[in-house]
PDB file of N, CA and C in Angstrom:
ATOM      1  N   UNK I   1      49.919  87.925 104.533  1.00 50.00           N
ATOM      2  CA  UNK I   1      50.081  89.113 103.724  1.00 50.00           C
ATOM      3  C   UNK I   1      51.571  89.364 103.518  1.00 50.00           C
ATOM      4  N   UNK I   2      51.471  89.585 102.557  1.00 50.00           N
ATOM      5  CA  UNK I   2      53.311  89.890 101.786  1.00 50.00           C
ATOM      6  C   UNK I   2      53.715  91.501 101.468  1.00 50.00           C
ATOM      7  N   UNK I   3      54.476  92.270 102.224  1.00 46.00           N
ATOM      8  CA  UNK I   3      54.900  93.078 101.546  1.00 46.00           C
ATOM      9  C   UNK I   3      56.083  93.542 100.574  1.00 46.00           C
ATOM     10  N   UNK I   4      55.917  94.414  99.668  1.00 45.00           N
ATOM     11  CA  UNK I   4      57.329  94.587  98.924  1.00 45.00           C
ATOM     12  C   UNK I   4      58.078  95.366  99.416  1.00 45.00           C
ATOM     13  N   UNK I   5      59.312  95.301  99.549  1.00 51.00           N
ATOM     14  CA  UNK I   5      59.815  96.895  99.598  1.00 51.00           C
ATOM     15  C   UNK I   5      60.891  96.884  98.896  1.00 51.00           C
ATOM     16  N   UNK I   6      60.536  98.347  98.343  1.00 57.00           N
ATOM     17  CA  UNK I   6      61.271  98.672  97.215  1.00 57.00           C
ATOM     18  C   UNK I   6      62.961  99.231  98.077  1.00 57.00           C
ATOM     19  N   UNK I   7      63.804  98.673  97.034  1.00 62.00           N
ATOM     20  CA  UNK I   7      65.572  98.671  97.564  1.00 62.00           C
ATOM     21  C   UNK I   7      65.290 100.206  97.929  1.00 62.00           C
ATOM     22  N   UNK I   8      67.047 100.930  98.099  1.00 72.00           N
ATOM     23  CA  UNK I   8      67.443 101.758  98.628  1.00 72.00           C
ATOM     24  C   UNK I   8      67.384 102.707  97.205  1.00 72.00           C
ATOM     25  N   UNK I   9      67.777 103.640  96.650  1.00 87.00           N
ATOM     26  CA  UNK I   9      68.134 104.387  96.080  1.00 87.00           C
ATOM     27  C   UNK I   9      69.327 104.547  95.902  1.00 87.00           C
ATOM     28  N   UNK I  10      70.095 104.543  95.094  1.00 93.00           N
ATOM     29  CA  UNK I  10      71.988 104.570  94.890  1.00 93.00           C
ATOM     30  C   UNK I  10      71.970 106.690  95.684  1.00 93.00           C
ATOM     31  N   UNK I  11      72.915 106.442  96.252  1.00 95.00           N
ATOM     32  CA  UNK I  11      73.223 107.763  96.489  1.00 95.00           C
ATOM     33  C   UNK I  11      74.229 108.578  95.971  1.00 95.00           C
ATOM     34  N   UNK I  12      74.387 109.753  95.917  1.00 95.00           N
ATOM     35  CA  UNK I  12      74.346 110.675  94.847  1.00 95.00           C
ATOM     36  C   UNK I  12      74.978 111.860  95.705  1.00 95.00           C
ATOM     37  N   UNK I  13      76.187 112.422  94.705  1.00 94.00           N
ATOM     38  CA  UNK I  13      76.513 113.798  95.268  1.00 94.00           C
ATOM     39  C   UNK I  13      76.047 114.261  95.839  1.00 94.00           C
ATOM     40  N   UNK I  14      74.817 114.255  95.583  1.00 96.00           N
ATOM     41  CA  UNK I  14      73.657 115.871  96.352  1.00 96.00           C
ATOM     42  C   UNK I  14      73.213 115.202  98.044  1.00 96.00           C
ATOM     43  N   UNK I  15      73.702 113.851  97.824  1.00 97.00           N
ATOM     44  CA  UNK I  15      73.449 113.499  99.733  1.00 97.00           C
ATOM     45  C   UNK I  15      74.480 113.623 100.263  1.00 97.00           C
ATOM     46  N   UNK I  16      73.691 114.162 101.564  1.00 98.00           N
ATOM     47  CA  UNK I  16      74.887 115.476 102.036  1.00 98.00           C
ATOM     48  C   UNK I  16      74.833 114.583 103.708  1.00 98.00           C
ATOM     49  N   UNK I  17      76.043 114.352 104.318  1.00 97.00           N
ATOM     50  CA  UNK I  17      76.154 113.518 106.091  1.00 97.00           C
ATOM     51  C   UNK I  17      75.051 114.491 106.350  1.00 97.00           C
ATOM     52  N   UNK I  18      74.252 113.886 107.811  1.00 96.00           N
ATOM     53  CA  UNK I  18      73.480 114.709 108.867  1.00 96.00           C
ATOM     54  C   UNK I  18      74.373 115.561 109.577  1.00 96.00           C
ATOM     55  N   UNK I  19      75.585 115.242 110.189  1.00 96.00           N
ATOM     56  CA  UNK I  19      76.757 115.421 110.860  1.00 96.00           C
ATOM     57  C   UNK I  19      77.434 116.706 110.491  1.00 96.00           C
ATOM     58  N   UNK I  20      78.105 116.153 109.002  1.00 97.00           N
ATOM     59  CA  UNK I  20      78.977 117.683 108.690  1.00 97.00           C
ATOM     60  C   UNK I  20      78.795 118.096 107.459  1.00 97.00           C
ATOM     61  N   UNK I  21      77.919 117.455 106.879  1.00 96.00           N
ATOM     62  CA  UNK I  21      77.670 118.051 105.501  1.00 96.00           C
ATOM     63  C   UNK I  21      78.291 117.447 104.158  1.00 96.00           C
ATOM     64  N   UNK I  22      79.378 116.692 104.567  1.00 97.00           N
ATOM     65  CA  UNK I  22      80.343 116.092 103.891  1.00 97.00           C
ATOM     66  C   UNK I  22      79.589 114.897 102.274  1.00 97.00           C
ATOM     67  N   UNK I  23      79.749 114.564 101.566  1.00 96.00           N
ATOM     68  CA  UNK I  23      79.260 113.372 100.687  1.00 96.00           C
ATOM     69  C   UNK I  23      78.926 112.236 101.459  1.00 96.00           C
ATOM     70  N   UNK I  24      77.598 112.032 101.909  1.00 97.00           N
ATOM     71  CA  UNK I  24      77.011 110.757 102.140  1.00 97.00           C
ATOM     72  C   UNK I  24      77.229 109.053 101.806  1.00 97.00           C
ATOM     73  N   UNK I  25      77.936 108.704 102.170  1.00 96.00           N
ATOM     74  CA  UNK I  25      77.979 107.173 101.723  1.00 96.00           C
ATOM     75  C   UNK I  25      77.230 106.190 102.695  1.00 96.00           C
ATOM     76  N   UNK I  26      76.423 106.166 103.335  1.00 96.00           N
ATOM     77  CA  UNK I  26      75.790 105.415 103.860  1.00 96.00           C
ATOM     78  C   UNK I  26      74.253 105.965 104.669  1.00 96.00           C
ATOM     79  N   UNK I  27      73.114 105.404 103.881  1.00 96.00           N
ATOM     80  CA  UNK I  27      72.257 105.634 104.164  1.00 96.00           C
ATOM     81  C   UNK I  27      71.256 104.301 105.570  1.00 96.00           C
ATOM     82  N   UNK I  28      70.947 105.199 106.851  1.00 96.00           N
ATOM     83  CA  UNK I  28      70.645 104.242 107.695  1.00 96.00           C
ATOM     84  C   UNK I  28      69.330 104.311 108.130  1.00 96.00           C
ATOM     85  N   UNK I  29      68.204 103.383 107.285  1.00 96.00           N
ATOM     86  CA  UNK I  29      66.615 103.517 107.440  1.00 96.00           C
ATOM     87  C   UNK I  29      66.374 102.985 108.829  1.00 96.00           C
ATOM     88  N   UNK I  30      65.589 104.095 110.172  1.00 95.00           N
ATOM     89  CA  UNK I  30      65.620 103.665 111.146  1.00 95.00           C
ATOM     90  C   UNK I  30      64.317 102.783 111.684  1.00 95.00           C
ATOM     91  N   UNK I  31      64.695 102.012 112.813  1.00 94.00           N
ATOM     92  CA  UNK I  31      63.646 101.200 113.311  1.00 94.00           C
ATOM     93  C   UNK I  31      62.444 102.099 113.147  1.00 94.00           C
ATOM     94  N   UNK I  32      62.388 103.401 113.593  1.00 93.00           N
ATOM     95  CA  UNK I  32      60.920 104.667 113.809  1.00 93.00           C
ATOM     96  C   UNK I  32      60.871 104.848 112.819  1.00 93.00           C
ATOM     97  N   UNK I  33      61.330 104.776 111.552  1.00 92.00           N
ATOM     98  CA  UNK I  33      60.723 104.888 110.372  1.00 92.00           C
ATOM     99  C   UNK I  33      61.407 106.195 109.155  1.00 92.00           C
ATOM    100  N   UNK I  34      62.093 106.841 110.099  1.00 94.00           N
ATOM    101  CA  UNK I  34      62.922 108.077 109.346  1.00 94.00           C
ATOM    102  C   UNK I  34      64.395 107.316 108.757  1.00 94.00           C
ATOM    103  N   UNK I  35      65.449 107.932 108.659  1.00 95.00           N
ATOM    104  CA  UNK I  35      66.691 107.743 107.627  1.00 95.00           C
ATOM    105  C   UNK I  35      67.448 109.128 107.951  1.00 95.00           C
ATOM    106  N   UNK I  36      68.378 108.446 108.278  1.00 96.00           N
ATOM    107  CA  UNK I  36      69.986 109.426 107.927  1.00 96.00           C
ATOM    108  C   UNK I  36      70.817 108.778 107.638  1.00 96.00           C
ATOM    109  N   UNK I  37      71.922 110.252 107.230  1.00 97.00           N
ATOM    110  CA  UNK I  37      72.819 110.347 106.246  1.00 97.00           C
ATOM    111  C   UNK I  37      74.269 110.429 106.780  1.00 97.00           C
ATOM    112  N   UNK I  38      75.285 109.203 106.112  1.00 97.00           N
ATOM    113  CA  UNK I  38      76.587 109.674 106.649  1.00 97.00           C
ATOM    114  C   UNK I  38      77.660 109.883 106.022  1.00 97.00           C
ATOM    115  N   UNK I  39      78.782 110.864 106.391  1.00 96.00           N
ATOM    116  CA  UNK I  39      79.752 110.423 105.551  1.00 96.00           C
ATOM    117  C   UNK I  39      80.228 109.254 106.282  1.00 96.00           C
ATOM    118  N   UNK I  40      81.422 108.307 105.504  1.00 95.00           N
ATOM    119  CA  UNK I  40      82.607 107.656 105.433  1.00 95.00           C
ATOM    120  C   UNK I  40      82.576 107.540 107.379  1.00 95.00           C
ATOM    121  N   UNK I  41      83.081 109.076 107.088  1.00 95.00           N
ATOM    122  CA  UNK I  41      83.949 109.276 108.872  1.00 95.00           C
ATOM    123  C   UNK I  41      82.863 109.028 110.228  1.00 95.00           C
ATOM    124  N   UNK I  42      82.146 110.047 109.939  1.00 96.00           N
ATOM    125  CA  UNK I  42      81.062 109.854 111.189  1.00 96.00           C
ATOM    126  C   UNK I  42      80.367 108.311 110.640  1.00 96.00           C
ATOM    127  N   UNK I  43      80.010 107.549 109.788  1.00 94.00           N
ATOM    128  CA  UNK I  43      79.091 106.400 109.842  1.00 94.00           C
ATOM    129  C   UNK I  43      80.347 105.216 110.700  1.00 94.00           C
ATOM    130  N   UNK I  44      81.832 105.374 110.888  1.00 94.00           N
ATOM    131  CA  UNK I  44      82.587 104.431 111.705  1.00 94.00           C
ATOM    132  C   UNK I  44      81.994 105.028 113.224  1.00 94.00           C
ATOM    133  N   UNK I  45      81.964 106.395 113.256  1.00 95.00           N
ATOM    134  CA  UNK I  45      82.538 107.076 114.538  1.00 95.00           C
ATOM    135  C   UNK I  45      80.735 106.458 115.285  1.00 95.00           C
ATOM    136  N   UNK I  46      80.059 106.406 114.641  1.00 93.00           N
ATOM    137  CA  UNK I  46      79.120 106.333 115.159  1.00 93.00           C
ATOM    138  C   UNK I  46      78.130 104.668 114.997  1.00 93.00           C
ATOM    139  N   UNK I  47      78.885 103.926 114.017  1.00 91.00           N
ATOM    140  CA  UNK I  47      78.118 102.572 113.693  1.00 91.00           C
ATOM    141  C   UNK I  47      77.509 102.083 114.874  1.00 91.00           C
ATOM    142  N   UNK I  48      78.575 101.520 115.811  1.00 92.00           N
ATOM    143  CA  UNK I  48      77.826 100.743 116.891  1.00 92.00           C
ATOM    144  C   UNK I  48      76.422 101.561 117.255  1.00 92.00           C
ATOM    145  N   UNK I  49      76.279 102.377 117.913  1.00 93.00           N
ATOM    146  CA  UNK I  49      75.036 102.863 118.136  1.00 93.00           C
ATOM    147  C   UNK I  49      74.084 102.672 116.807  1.00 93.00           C
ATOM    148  N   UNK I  50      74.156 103.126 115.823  1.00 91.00           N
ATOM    149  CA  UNK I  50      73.622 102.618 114.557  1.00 91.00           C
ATOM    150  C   UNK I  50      73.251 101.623 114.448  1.00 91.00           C
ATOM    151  N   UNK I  51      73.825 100.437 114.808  1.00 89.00           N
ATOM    152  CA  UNK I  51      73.257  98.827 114.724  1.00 89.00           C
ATOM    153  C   UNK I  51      71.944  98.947 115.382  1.00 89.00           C
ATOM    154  N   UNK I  52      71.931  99.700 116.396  1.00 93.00           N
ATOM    155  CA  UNK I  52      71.041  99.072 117.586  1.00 93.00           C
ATOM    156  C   UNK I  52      69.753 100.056 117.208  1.00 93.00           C
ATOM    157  N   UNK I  53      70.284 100.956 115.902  1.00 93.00           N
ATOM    158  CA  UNK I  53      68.692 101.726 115.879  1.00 93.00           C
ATOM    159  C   UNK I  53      68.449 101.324 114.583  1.00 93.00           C
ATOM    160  N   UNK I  54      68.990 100.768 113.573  1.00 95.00           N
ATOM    161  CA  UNK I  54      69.151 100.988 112.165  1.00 95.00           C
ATOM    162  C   UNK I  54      67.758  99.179 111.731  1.00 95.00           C
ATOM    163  N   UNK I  55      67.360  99.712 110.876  1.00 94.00           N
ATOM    164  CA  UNK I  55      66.204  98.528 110.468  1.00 94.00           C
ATOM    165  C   UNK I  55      66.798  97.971 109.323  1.00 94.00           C
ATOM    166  N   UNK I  56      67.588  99.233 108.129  1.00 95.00           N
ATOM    167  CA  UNK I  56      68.256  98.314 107.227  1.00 95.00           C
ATOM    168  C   UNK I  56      69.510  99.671 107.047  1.00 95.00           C
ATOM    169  N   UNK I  57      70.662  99.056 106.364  1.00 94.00           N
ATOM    170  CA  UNK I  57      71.930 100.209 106.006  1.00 94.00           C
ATOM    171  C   UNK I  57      72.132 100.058 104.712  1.00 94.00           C
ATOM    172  N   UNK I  58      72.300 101.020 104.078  1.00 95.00           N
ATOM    173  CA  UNK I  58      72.805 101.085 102.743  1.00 95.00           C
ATOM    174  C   UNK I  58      74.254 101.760 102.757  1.00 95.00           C
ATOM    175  N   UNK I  59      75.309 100.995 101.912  1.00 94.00           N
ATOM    176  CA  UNK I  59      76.250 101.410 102.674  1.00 94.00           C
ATOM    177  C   UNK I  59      77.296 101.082 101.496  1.00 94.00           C
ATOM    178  N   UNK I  60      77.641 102.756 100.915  1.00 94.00           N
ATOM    179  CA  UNK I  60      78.355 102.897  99.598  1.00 94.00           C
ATOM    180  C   UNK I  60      80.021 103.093  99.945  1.00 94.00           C
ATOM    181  N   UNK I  61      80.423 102.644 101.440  1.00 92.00           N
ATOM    182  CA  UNK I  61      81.133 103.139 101.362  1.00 92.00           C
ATOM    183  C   UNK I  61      82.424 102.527 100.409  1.00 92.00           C
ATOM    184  N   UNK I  62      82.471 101.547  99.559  1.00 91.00           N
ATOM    185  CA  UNK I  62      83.337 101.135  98.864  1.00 91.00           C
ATOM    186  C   UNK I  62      83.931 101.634  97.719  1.00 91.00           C
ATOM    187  N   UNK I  63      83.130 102.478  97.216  1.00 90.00           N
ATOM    188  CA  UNK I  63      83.266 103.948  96.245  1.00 90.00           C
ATOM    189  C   UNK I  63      84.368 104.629  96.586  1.00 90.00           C
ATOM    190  N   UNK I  64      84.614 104.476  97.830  1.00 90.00           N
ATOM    191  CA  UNK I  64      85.754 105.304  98.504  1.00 90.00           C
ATOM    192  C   UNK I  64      87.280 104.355  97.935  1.00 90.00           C
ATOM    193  N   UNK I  65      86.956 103.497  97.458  1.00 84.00           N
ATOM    194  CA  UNK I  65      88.132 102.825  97.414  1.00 84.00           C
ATOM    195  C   UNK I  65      89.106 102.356  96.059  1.00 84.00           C
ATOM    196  N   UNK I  66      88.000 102.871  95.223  1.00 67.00           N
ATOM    197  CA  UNK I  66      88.214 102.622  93.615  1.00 67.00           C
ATOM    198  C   UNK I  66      89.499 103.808  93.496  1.00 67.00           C
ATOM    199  N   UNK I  67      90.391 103.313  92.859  1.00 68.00           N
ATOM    200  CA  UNK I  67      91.733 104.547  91.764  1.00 68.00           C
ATOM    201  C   UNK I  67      91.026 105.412  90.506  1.00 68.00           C
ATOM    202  N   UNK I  68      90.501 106.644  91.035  1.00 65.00           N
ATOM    203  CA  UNK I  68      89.923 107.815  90.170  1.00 65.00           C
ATOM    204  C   UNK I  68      90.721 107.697  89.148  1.00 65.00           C
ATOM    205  N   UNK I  69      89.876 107.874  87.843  1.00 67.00           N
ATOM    206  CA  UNK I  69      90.249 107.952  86.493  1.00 67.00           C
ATOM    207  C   UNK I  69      91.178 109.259  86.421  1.00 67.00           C
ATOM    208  N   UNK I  70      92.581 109.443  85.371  1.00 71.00           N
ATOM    209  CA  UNK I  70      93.133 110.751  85.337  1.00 71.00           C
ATOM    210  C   UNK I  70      93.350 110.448  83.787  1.00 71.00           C
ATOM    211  N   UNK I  71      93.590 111.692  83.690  1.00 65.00           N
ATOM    212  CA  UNK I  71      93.913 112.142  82.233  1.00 65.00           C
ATOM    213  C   UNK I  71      94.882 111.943  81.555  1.00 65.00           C
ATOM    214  N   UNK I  72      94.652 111.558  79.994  1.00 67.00           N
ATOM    215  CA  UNK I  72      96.270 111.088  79.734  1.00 67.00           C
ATOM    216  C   UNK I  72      97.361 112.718  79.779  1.00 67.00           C
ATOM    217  N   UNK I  73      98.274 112.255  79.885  1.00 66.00           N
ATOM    218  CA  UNK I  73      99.686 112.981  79.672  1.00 66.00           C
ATOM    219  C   UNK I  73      99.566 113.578  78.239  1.00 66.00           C
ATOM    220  N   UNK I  74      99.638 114.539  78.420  1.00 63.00           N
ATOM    221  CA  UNK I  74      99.962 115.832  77.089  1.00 63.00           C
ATOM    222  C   UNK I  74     100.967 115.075  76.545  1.00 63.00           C
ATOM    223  N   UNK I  75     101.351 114.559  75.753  1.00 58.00           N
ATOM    224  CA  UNK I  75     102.844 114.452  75.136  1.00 58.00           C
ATOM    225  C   UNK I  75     103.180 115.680  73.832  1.00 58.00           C
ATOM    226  N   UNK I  76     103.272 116.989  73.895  1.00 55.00           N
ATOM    227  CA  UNK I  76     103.810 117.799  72.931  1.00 55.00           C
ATOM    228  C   UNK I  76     104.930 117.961  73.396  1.00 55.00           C
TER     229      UNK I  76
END
């Protein structure tokens, strides 16, 4: 018997860390079957333990690393 499973979901402003509330970049589906949410900071502070519970990681944190678009310069 074969199952599918469907990917992760891209995450999104509105996911919020378990921790501090902060923008979520890494989502960690656990061995028991639930999922949390991290920012950036707590998903380092806390990875190792994470390995050892985590079944799969989704893990945006590279978003963090792109040069945000800015606006051109007024020239009047």
């Amino acid at each position: 018997m074969t199952t599918a499973v469907a990917p992760s979901a891209p995450l999104t402003a509105e996911d919020r860390c378990d921790r501090c509330g902060a923008q979520a970049y890494l989502r960690v589906e656990l061995n028991s079957g639930g999922e949390l949410l991290f920012c950036a900071h707590h998903a380092r502070e806390h990875g190792t333990a994470l390995k050892e519970i985590a079944h799969r990681v989704h893990d945006e944190t590279h978003k963090l690393t792109g040069t945000p678009a800015t606006a051109p310069d007024d020239e009047r």
